[in-house]
Amino acid sequence: MEQGGKQYPGFFTLHSLGFMREDKVDGKQKMQQTWQHILDELGSVLKRDTRIRSDAFTEQFTVERFADVLFSLMLSALLRQDYDPTALLEIIHRTLY
């Protein structure tokens, strides 16, 4: 994220907010598909990680819900242009391992 932010400053914010403001159904749909793909891949990575504690996930706290939280935090960091992953990585470590 940091590398992309340096290479294309403000791109994410302007691009995503532009889709939200305009009534472009195709653009919004494409963005939703892209976001869903990212969520699906985050979930896949979590499901394949054999180091995760066996009791880390429950019926209420699923892989999918955790992936959704991670993605939300990543989007927030992008909007704020805060590329320090330290806190997020600590949350992941304490929650899963």
PDB file of C-alpha atoms in Angstrom:
ATOM      1  CA  MET A   1       0.000   0.000   0.000  1.00  0.00           C
ATOM      2  CA  GLU A   2       2.804   2.380   0.860  1.00  0.00           C
ATOM      3  CA  GLN A   3       4.585   1.780  -2.447  1.00  0.00           C
ATOM      4  CA  GLY A   4       1.362   2.316  -4.405  1.00  0.00           C
ATOM      5  CA  GLY A   5       0.627   5.456  -2.390  1.00  0.00           C
ATOM      6  CA  LYS A   6       4.024   6.893  -3.221  1.00  0.00           C
ATOM      7  CA  GLN A   7       3.827   5.924  -6.880  1.00  0.00           C
ATOM      8  CA  TYR A   8       0.247   7.157  -7.334  1.00  0.00           C
ATOM      9  CA  PRO A   9      -0.469   9.685  -4.552  1.00  0.00           C
ATOM     10  CA  GLY A  10      -4.162  10.181  -3.841  1.00  0.00           C
ATOM     11  CA  PHE A  11      -5.236   7.673  -6.492  1.00  0.00           C
ATOM     12  CA  PHE A  12      -7.187   5.382  -4.192  1.00  0.00           C
ATOM     13  CA  THR A  13      -9.075   8.155  -2.456  1.00  0.00           C
ATOM     14  CA  LEU A  14     -10.009  10.014  -5.623  1.00  0.00           C
ATOM     15  CA  HIS A  15     -10.809   6.856  -7.542  1.00  0.00           C
ATOM     16  CA  SER A  16     -13.010   5.234  -4.908  1.00  0.00           C
ATOM     17  CA  LEU A  17     -14.779   8.422  -3.866  1.00  0.00           C
ATOM     18  CA  GLY A  18     -15.445   9.209  -7.519  1.00  0.00           C
ATOM     19  CA  PHE A  19     -17.329   5.933  -7.865  1.00  0.00           C
ATOM     20  CA  MET A  20     -19.376   6.659  -4.768  1.00  0.00           C
ATOM     21  CA  ARG A  21     -20.406  10.146  -5.903  1.00  0.00           C
ATOM     22  CA  GLU A  22     -21.308   9.334  -9.450  1.00  0.00           C
ATOM     23  CA  ASP A  23     -24.237   7.192 -10.409  1.00  0.00           C
ATOM     24  CA  LYS A  24     -22.227   4.793 -12.505  1.00  0.00           C
ATOM     25  CA  VAL A  25     -23.727   1.385 -11.896  1.00  0.00           C
ATOM     26  CA  ASP A  26     -21.023  -0.429 -13.868  1.00  0.00           C
ATOM     27  CA  GLY A  27     -18.238   1.321 -11.977  1.00  0.00           C
ATOM     28  CA  LYS A  28     -19.778   0.612  -8.592  1.00  0.00           C
ATOM     29  CA  GLN A  29     -20.404  -2.985  -9.555  1.00  0.00           C
ATOM     30  CA  LYS A  30     -16.819  -3.416 -10.749  1.00  0.00           C
ATOM     31  CA  MET A  31     -15.490  -1.923  -7.505  1.00  0.00           C
ATOM     32  CA  GLN A  32     -17.735  -4.228  -5.435  1.00  0.00           C
ATOM     33  CA  GLN A  33     -16.514  -7.231  -7.432  1.00  0.00           C
ATOM     34  CA  THR A  34     -12.915  -6.204  -6.862  1.00  0.00           C
ATOM     35  CA  TRP A  35     -13.488  -5.699  -3.147  1.00  0.00           C
ATOM     36  CA  GLN A  36     -15.248  -9.078  -2.896  1.00  0.00           C
ATOM     37  CA  HIS A  37     -12.309 -10.709  -4.669  1.00  0.00           C
ATOM     38  CA  ILE A  38      -9.919  -9.187  -2.108  1.00  0.00           C
ATOM     39  CA  LEU A  39     -12.146 -10.373   0.758  1.00  0.00           C
ATOM     40  CA  ASP A  40     -12.332 -13.871  -0.727  1.00  0.00           C
ATOM     41  CA  GLU A  41      -8.556 -14.030  -1.087  1.00  0.00           C
ATOM     42  CA  LEU A  42      -7.987 -12.797   2.475  1.00  0.00           C
ATOM     43  CA  GLY A  43     -10.310 -15.565   3.652  1.00  0.00           C
ATOM     44  CA  SER A  44      -8.500 -18.143   1.544  1.00  0.00           C
ATOM     45  CA  VAL A  45      -5.141 -17.128   2.986  1.00  0.00           C
ATOM     46  CA  LEU A  46      -6.506 -17.393   6.516  1.00  0.00           C
ATOM     47  CA  LYS A  47      -8.012 -20.819   5.836  1.00  0.00           C
ATOM     48  CA  ARG A  48      -4.703 -22.125   4.478  1.00  0.00           C
ATOM     49  CA  ASP A  49      -2.586 -20.804   7.359  1.00  0.00           C
ATOM     50  CA  THR A  50      -1.793 -23.887   9.424  1.00  0.00           C
ATOM     51  CA  ARG A  51      -0.219 -21.777  12.184  1.00  0.00           C
ATOM     52  CA  ILE A  52      -3.559 -20.274  13.262  1.00  0.00           C
ATOM     53  CA  ARG A  53      -4.802 -21.566  16.630  1.00  0.00           C
ATOM     54  CA  SER A  54      -7.570 -24.132  16.312  1.00  0.00           C
ATOM     55  CA  ASP A  55      -9.862 -22.069  18.573  1.00  0.00           C
ATOM     56  CA  ALA A  56      -9.227 -18.721  16.876  1.00  0.00           C
ATOM     57  CA  PHE A  57     -12.495 -18.791  14.938  1.00  0.00           C
ATOM     58  CA  THR A  58     -16.002 -19.590  16.131  1.00  0.00           C
ATOM     59  CA  GLU A  59     -19.499 -19.603  14.684  1.00  0.00           C
ATOM     60  CA  GLN A  60     -19.835 -15.922  15.590  1.00  0.00           C
ATOM     61  CA  PHE A  61     -16.242 -14.922  14.767  1.00  0.00           C
ATOM     62  CA  THR A  62     -15.690 -16.548  11.390  1.00  0.00           C
ATOM     63  CA  VAL A  63     -12.817 -16.351   8.936  1.00  0.00           C
ATOM     64  CA  GLU A  64     -15.034 -14.267   6.686  1.00  0.00           C
ATOM     65  CA  ARG A  65     -15.878 -11.770   9.423  1.00  0.00           C
ATOM     66  CA  PHE A  66     -12.227 -11.415  10.384  1.00  0.00           C
ATOM     67  CA  ALA A  67     -11.279 -10.899   6.725  1.00  0.00           C
ATOM     68  CA  ASP A  68     -13.971  -8.214   6.518  1.00  0.00           C
ATOM     69  CA  VAL A  69     -12.538  -6.427   9.577  1.00  0.00           C
ATOM     70  CA  LEU A  70      -9.005  -6.629   8.159  1.00  0.00           C
ATOM     71  CA  PHE A  71     -10.147  -5.250   4.826  1.00  0.00           C
ATOM     72  CA  SER A  72     -12.011  -2.399   6.519  1.00  0.00           C
ATOM     73  CA  LEU A  73      -8.884  -1.474   8.454  1.00  0.00           C
ATOM     74  CA  MET A  74      -6.829  -1.623   5.262  1.00  0.00           C
ATOM     75  CA  LEU A  75      -9.280   0.658   3.445  1.00  0.00           C
ATOM     76  CA  SER A  76      -9.231   3.063   6.348  1.00  0.00           C
ATOM     77  CA  ALA A  77      -5.428   3.135   6.277  1.00  0.00           C
ATOM     78  CA  LEU A  78      -5.492   3.828   2.542  1.00  0.00           C
ATOM     79  CA  LEU A  79      -7.901   6.728   2.949  1.00  0.00           C
ATOM     80  CA  ARG A  80      -5.802   8.199   5.762  1.00  0.00           C
ATOM     81  CA  GLN A  81      -2.581   7.418   3.891  1.00  0.00           C
ATOM     82  CA  ASP A  82      -1.323   5.662   7.014  1.00  0.00           C
ATOM     83  CA  TYR A  83       0.897   2.879   5.779  1.00  0.00           C
ATOM     84  CA  ASP A  84       2.313   1.704   9.113  1.00  0.00           C
ATOM     85  CA  PRO A  85       1.099  -1.903   9.461  1.00  0.00           C
ATOM     86  CA  THR A  86       2.465  -2.374  12.995  1.00  0.00           C
ATOM     87  CA  ALA A  87      -0.834  -2.141  14.898  1.00  0.00           C
ATOM     88  CA  LEU A  88      -2.761  -4.259  12.393  1.00  0.00           C
ATOM     89  CA  LEU A  89      -0.092  -6.950  12.390  1.00  0.00           C
ATOM     90  CA  GLU A  90      -0.148  -6.995  16.194  1.00  0.00           C
ATOM     91  CA  ILE A  91      -3.940  -7.394  16.172  1.00  0.00           C
ATOM     92  CA  ILE A  92      -3.630 -10.288  13.737  1.00  0.00           C
ATOM     93  CA  HIS A  93      -0.877 -11.932  15.778  1.00  0.00           C
ATOM     94  CA  ARG A  94      -2.712 -11.619  19.104  1.00  0.00           C
ATOM     95  CA  THR A  95      -6.017 -12.756  17.636  1.00  0.00           C
ATOM     96  CA  LEU A  96      -4.885 -15.746  15.616  1.00  0.00           C
ATOM     97  CA  TYR A  97      -1.621 -17.175  16.931  1.00  0.00           C
TER      98      TYR A  97
END
